[in-house]
Each structure stands twice: as structure tokens, then as C-alpha cells.
Coordinates of C-alpha atoms in Angstrom, one line a residue:
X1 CA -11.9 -19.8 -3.2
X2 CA -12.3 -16.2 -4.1
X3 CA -16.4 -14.9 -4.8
X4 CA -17.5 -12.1 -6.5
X5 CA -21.0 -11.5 -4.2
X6 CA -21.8 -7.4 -4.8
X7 CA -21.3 -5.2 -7.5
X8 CA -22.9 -1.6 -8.3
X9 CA -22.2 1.5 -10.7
X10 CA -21.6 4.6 -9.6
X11 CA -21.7 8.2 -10.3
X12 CA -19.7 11.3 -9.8
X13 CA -20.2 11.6 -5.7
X14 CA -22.0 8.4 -5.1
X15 CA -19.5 6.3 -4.4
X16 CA -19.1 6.3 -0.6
X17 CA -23.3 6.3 -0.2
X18 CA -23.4 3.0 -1.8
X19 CA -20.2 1.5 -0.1
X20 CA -22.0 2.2 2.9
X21 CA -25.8 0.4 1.8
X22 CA -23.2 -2.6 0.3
X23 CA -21.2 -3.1 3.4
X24 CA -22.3 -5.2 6.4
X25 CA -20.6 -6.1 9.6
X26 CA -19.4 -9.2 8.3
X27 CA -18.2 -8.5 5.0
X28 CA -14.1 -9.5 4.7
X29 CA -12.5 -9.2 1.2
X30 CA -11.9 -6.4 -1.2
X31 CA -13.7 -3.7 -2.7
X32 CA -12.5 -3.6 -6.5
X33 CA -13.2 0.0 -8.0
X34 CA -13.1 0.4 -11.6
X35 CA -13.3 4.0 -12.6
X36 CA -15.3 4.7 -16.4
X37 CA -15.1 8.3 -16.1
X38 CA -14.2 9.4 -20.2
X39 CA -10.4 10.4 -20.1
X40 CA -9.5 9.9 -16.3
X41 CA -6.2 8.9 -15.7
X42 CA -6.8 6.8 -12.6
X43 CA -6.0 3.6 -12.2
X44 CA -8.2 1.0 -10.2
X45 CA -7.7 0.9 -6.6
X46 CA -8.8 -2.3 -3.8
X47 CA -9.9 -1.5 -0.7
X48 CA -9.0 -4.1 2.0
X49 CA -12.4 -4.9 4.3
X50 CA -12.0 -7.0 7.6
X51 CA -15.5 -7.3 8.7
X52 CA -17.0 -4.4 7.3
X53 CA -14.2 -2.2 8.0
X54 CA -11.2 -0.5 5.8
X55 CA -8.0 -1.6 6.6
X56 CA -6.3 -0.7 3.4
X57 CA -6.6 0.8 0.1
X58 CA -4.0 0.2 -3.0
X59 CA -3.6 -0.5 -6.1
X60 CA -2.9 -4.1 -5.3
X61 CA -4.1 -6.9 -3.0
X62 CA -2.6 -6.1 0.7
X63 CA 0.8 -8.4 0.9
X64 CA 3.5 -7.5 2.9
X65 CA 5.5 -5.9 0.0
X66 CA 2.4 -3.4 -0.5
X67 CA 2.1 -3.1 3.2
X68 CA 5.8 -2.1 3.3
X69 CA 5.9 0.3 1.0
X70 CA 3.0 2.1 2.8
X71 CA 5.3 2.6 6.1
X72 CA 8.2 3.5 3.9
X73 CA 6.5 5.9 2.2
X74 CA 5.0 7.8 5.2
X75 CA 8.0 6.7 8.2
X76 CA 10.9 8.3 7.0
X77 CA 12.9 6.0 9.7
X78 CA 12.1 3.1 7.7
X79 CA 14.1 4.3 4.7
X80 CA 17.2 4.2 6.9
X81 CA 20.2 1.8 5.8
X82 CA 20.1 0.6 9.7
X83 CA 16.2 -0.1 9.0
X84 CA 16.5 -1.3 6.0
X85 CA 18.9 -4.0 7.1
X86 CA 16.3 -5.1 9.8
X87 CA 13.1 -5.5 7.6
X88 CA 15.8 -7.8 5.4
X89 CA 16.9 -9.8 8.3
X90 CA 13.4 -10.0 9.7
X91 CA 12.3 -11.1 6.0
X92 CA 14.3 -14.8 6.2
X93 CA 13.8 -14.5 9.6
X94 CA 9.9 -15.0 8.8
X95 CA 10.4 -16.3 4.9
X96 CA 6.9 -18.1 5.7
X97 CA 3.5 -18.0 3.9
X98 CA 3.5 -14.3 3.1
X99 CA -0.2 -13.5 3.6
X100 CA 0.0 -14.9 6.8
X101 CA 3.0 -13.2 8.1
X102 CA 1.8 -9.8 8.4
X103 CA 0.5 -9.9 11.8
X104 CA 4.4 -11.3 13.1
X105 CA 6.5 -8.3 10.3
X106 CA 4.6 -5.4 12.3
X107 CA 4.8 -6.9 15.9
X108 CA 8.5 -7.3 15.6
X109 CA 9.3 -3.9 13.6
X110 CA 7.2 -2.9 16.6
X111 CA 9.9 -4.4 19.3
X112 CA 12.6 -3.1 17.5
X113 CA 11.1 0.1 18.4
X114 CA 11.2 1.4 13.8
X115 CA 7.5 2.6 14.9
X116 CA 4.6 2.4 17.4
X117 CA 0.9 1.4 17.6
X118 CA 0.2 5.0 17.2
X119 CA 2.2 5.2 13.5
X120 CA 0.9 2.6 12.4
X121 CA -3.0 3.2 12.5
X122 CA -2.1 7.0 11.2
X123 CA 0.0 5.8 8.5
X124 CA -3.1 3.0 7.3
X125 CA -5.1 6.0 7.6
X126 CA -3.7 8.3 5.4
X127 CA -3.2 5.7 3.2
X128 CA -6.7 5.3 2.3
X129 CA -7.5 8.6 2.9
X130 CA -5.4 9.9 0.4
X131 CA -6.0 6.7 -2.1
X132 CA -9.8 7.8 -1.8
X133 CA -9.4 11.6 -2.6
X134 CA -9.9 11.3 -6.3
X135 CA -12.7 8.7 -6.7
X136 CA -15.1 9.7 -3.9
X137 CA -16.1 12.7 -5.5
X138 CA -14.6 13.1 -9.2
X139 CA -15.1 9.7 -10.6
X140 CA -17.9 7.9 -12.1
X141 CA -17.4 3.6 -12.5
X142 CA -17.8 0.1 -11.9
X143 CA -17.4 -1.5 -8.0
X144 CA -17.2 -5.2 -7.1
X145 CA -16.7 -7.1 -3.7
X146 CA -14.7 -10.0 -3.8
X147 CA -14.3 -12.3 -0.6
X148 CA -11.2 -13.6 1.3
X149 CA -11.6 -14.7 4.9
X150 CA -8.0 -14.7 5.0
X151 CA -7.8 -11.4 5.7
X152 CA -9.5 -11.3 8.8
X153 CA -6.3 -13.4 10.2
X154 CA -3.5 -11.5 7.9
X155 CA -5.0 -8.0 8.8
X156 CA -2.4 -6.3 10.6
X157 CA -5.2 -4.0 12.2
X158 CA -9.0 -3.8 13.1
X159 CA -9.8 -1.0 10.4
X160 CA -11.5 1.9 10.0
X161 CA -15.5 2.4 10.4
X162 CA -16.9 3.8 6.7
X163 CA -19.1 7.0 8.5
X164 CA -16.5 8.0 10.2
X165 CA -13.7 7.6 7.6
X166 CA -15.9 9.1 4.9
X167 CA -16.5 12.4 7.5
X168 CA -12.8 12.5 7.2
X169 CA -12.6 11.9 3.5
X170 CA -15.3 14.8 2.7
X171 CA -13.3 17.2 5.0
X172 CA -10.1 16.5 2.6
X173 CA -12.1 16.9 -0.3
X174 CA -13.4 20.6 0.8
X175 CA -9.6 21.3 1.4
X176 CA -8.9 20.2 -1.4
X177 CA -11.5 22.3 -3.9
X178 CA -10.2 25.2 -2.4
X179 CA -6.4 24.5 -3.0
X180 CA -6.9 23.5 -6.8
X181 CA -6.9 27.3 -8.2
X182 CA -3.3 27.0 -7.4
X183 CA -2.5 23.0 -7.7
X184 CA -4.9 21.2 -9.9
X185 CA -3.2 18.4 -9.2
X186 CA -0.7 16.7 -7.1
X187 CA 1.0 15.2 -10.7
X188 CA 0.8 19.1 -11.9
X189 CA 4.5 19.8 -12.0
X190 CA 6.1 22.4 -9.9
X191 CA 8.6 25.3 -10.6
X192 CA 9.9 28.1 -8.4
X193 CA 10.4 31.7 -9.4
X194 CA 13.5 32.8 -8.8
X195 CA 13.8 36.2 -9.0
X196 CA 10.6 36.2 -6.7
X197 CA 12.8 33.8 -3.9
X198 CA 15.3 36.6 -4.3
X199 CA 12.8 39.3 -3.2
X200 CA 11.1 37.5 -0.6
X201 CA 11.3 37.8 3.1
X202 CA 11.9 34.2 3.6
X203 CA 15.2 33.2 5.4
X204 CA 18.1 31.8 3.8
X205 CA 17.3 28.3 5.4
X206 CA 14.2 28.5 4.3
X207 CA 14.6 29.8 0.5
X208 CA 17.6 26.9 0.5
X209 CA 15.1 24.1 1.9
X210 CA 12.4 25.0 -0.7
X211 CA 14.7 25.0 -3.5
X212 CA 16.0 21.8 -2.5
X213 CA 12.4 20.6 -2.6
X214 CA 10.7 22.4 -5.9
X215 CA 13.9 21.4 -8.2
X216 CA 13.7 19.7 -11.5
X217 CA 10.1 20.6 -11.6
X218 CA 9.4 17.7 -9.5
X219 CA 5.4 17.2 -8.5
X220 CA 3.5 18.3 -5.5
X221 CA 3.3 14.2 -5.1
X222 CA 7.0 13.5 -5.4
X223 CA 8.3 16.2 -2.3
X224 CA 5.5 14.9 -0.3
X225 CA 7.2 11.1 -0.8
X226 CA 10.5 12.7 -0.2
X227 CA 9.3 14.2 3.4
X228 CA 7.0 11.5 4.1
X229 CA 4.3 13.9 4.8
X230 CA 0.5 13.4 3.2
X231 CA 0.0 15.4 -0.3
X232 CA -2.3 17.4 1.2
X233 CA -0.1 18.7 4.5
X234 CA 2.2 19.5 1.9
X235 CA -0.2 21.6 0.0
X236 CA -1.3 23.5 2.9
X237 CA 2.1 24.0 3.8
X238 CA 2.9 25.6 0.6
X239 CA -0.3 27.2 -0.4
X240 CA 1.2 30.9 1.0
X241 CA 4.2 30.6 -1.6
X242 CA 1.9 29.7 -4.2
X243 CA -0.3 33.1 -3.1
X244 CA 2.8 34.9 -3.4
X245 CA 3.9 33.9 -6.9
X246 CA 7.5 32.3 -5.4
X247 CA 6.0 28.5 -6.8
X248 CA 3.8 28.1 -9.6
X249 CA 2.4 25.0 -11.5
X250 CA 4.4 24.4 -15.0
X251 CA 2.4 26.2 -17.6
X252 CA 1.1 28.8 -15.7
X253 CA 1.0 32.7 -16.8
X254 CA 3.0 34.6 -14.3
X255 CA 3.5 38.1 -15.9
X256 CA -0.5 38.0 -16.9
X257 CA 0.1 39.0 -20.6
X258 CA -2.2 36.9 -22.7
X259 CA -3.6 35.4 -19.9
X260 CA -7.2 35.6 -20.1
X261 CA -9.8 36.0 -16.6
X262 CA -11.5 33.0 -15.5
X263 CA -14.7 34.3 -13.4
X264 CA -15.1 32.9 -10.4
X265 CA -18.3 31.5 -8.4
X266 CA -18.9 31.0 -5.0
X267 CA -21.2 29.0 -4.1
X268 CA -22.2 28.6 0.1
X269 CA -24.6 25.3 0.7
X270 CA -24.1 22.7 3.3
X271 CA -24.7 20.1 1.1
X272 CA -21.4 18.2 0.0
X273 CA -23.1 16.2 -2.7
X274 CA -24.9 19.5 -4.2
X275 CA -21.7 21.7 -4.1
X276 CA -19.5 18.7 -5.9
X277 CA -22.2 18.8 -8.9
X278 CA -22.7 22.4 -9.0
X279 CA -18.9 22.4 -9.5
X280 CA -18.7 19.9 -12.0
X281 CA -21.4 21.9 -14.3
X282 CA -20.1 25.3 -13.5
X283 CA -16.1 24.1 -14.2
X284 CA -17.2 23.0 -17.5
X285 CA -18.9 26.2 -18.7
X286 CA -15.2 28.0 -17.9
X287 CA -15.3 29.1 -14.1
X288 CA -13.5 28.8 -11.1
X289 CA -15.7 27.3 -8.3
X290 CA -15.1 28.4 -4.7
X291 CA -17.6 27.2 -1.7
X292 CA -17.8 26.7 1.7
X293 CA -20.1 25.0 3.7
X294 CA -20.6 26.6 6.6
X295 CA -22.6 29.7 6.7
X296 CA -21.1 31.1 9.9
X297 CA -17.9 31.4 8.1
X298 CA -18.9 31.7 4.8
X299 CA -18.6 36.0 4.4
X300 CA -14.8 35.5 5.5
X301 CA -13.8 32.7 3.3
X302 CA -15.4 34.5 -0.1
X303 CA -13.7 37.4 1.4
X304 CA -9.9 35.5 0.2
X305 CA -11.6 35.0 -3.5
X306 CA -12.6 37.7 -6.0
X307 CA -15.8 36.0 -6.7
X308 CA -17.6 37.6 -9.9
X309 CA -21.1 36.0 -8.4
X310 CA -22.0 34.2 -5.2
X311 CA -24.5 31.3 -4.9
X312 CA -26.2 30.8 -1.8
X313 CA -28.6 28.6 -0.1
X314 CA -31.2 29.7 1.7
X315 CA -31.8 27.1 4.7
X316 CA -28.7 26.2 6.4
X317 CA -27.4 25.8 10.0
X318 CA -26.2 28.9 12.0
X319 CA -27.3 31.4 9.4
X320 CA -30.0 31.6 6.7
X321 CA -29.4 32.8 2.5
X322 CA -31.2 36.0 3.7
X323 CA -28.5 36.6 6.8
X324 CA -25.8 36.3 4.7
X325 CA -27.5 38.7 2.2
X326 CA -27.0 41.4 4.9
X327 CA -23.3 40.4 5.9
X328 CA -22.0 40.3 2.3
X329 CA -23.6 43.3 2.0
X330 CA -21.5 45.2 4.2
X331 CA -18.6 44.1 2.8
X332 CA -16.9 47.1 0.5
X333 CA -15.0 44.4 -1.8
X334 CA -18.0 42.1 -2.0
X335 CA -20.9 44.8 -1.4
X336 CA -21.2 45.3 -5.6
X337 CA -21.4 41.5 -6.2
X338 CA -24.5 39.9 -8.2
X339 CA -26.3 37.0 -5.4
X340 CA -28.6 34.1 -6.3
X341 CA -30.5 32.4 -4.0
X342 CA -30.8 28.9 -4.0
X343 CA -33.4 26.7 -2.6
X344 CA -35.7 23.6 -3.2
X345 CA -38.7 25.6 -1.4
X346 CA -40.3 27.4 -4.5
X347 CA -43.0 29.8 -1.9
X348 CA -44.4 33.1 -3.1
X349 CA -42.3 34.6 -0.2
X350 CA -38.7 33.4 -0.9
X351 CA -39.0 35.4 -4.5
X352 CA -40.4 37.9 -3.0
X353 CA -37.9 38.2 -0.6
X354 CA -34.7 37.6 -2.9
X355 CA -36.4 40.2 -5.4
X356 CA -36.4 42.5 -2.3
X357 CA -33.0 41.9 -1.4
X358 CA -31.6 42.6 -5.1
X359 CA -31.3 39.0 -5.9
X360 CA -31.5 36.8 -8.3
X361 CA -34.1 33.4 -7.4
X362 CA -33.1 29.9 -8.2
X363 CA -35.4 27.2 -7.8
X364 CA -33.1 23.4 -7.0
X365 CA -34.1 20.0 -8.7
X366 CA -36.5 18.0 -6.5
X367 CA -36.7 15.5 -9.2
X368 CA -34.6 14.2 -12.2
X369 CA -37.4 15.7 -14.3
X370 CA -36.6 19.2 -13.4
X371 CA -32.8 18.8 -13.6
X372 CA -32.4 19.5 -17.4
X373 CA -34.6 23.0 -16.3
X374 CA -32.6 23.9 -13.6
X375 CA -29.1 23.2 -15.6
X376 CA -30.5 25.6 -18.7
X377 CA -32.0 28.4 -15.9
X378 CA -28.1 28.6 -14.3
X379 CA -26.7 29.0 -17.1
X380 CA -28.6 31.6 -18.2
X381 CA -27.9 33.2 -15.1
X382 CA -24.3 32.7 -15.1
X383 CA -23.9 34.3 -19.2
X384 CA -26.1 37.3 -18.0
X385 CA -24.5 38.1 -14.7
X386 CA -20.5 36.8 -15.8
X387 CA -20.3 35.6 -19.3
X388 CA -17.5 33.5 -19.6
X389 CA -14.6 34.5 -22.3
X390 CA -15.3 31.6 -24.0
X391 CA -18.1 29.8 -25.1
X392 CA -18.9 26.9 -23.2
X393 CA -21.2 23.9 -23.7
X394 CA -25.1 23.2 -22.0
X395 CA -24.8 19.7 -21.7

């Protein structure tokens, strides 16, 4: 008999905190996540715990159907006719009690050598890797934990510790905010320009290959399924056509008539949880968010971005605000652009400092109290140093 024993709501960058406080070593069932988030277009997902680790993550229960389609979507061996016809033999070979059979379907597609140990765990993986990307950070909702014992026998494998699978998830997501000025989605349609493949250096393999890809303005999602690679290898992958204008995202302004500038922020803070919120306010007041978050790298990654105004934190590993003040500084194409400093230490000597340094001073929320404050103080910053084309919306 199935129990529902936990349940929690969630905010925007919560989510994997309080999976971690809920979860225990002994805790086998399903996670049920319910997103609430006005307008989203995600559907509910179920993440598969065998004794407090992740083994799966789907928008259904785990079953050998669900498990199948998983290694068919990411082993492009399985979608062989010659595989095909194994699984099918195998499948009245071991026409059993289905949840129970899991354990046997892998061991013998295993011995028939359709993949390895090795394929497997990477395949599970990215599989809840890439079913966590959009409600880790971007989605606000409703979690409950249901228990089944029976997984801790159908399992096909141990699973996946939470830290170090959420480490993971929070390097995807960083990847991912900086690949969404040219794919905001991977659902966002894709077309190729043409004229621009014509003019381009790129072999005639390779101009033949993409176009086989990018035709009939399929998805970033759809070619990654059809080379069984993860959405965002794919996006990496392509990121330098997108730079050069041969693949755009359906509705885009190529020619830049009537197109109108979207200013974009930088923001440099080591803080995950900080940059996801400062995004989330900023994006809505009309601008393009850039970060990173590492401040031994961060002059070379703003570097790639025409920020109109850079954010940046003034205790971090490596290299303080005030360092980085000096570096960007000596940058001609950044050298001109307006800085704030950010920081939850309000002293006498950090405004000081940033008022030496031709900055701007922001003090951070240290309690919910002072949020409201801060919210109104950025945005005053942001109209007087880059007012947006439009007008946006405080709250």
C-alpha cells in the first residue's frame, strides 16, 4: 500500500534545498513535483528514490516501458531493427510481473552486449539531469513523497547521491543562463539561414549535416533525440552557428530593422541562489541577464557580452568586488561601463570605497523586511544607469 508521508511548497530556487532536509537514507518511493508557477508549461515530473537516492526522474512511475524509452532515447543502438527485435524477444521471453522484471531486461540487454554498465549509469544520469533543468531553479510548486518498497528490489541501479547530483544540476543550469540569449528554449523552434550557410566557411559535409538536422524548423529538443545526445551537448555544440547568424530561433530579427536593444546586465556573485533571483527580477523589468560565478574568470566571460552595467559582489573566492574594479577597468570595451557593488556588509568603508572607485553602492537583503527596499533601490539604479525601452513593472 502506497503512503503519502512528506509534502512541502517550494519557491523559485528552493527546490533541491528542501529535497535535501526531506530525504533520509532510508526513504524508497517517489518524489511527486507539482509545479504552480502562473503560466508554466511544465508538466509534473516523479523522481524514483531507492533509499535516499535518485534513480530516475519521469513523467511517470519507473516501469520497464518508461525505462526503455530512456535507453532508446539516449543509445542510438537500441533503435536498431536488429535491437529492436531483441528487446521484443526478450519481452515474452520475461512476460512476468513487470515491476519486478527490470533488474533481469537490463542484465540480459547487458549479455547481448546492446550496452554496458558504464551506459547505463550515464544514460540514468542524464535523464534526471536533464528532467531537473527547468524546475530546480525556474519553478515555484507543490512536492509530495509517496512510498514503495518495491523499488528498492525493481531498481535497476543504486542511484545517485542528492549533493552531488544537485553540484551537477547547478553547473547545467549556469550553462544554461548563458546559452538562452540565443535558445530560450529547447521547444523554441529552429531555422537555418541560408544565404548565410552559403557564405560560410563550413565544409560541404558539414553545411549538408546541419541542414539535415535544422530542417522543417524542428526544435533544439527534437535533433538532440534524433542524435541521442543530451539537449544541452547539443546546444553547446551549436552555440558558434547561432553567434554567427547561420541558425536562429523562429521569430527572431535577423536584419535588425525594427528590432529594438535589450540592455544587458552582468551580474558576478558566487552565490547560485542570489544570481537565479537577481535574474528573475531583472528579466522582468526588460534585460538580458549574463553572470558568472567565479571571480577569477569573471573579466573574460563579460568580455563575450556587451553588458550596459555590471553587478558585482564584493566578497568572493579568488578575487574581491574591489579587484575586479581594477581588471574591468583596464579593459578598453568594458573600461566606460557603469559598476555597482553588491554586498550584505553595509560599513562606512565599503561606500567609501565604491564611491572612490566610481561606483555605484548596493546594500543586499539580510532579511525579508528589507527585500521590498532593495528591489525599489535596483531598480532605480538600473532606469538611471540603462533605462529600459519599455516600461517595466516594480513588483
Amino acid at each position: 500500500m502506497l503512503v503519502t508521508a512528506l509534502n512541502f511548497s517550494f519557491q523559485s530556487s528552493e527546490l533541491a534545498d528542501q529535497l535535501k532536509q526531506a530525504s533520509n537514507n532510508s526513504l524508497t518511493g517517489y518524489w511527486h513535483i507539482q509545479p504552480t508557477k502562473a503560466r508554466t508549461t511544465l508538466s509534473p515530473i516523479f523522481l524514483a528514490m531507492v533509499r535516499g537516492k535518485i534513480v530516475f526522474a519521469d513523467n511517470q512511475l519507473l516501469s520497464w516501458h518508461s525505462l526503455l524509452e530512456t535507453l532508446q532515447r539516449y543509445t542510438f543502438k537500441l533503435r536498431s531493427p536488429q535491437a529492436r527485435q531483441t528487446i521484443q524477444e526478450l519481452e515474452l521471453e520475461l512476460a512476468a510481473s513487470e515491476t519486478m522484471q527490470l533488474g533481469k531486461y537490463i542484465t540480459r540487454l547487458s549479455e547481448v552486449k546492446l550496452f554496458s554498465q558504464d551506459e547505463l549509469l550515464k544514460t540514468l544520469k542524464l535523464k534526471v539531469l536533464s528532467g531537473l533543468d527547468s524546475y530546480l531553479y525556474d519553478c515555484a510548486g507543490q512536492a509530495g513523497f509517496t512510498e514503495d518498497i518495491s523499488l528498492s528490489i525493481s531498481a535497476p541501479i543504486v542511484g545517485f547521491d542528492l549533493e552531488g547530483l544537485f553540484i551537477d544540476a547547478t553547473r547545467r543550469h549556469e550553462q544554461w543562463m548563458q546559452l538562452r540569449k540565443f535558445i530560450p528554449t529547447v521547444t523554441s523552434p529552429l531555422i537555418i539561414q541560408q544565404n548565410k550557410i552559403e557564405q560560410s566557411t563550413l565544409s560541404e559535409e558539414q553545411k549538408e549535416k546541419l541542414q539535415r538536422l535544422v530542417v522543417g524548423e524542428r526544435t533544439l529538443m527534437e535533433v538532440a533525440q534524433l542524435m541521442s545526445r543530451d539537449e544541452l551537448e547539443v546546444a553547446k555544440a551549436l552555440l558558434p552557428m547561432f553567434q554567427d547568424g547561420l541558425v536562429v530561433v523562429k521569430g527572431a530579427k535577423t536584419d535588425g530593422s525594427n528590432a529594438k536593444a535589450v540592455p544587458e546586465v552582468f551580474i558576478v556573485d558566487d552565490s547560485p541562489v542570489l544570481v537565479q533571483q537577481f535574474r528573475l527580477l531583472v528579466e522582468k523589468w526588460g534585460y538580458q541577464v549574463n553572470f558568472s560565478s567565479n571571480a577569477l574568470t569573471a573579466v573574460d566571460e563579460m568580455a563575450k557580452f556587451h553588458p550596459s552595467a555590471v553587478f558585482l559582489d564584493i566578497n568572493m573566492p579568488g578575487a574581491s568586488g574591489f579587484d575586479l574594479i581594477k581588471q574591468i577597468r583596464r579593459q578598453p570595451s568594458l573600461a566606460s561601463v557603469p559598476l555597482v557593488l553588491l554586498t550584505a556588509e553595509k560599513t562606512m568603508s565599503n561606500q567609501w570605497r565604491a564611491q572612490w572607485a566610481n561606483c555605484k553602492f548596493l546594500s543586499k537583503p539580510t532579511t525579508t523586511q528589507e527585500i521590498s527596499v532593495f528591489r525599489s533601490e535596483l531598480y532605480a539604479l538600473l532606469q538611471e544607469m540603462v533605462p529600459t525601452s519599455e516600461e517595466g513593472t516594480l513588483l
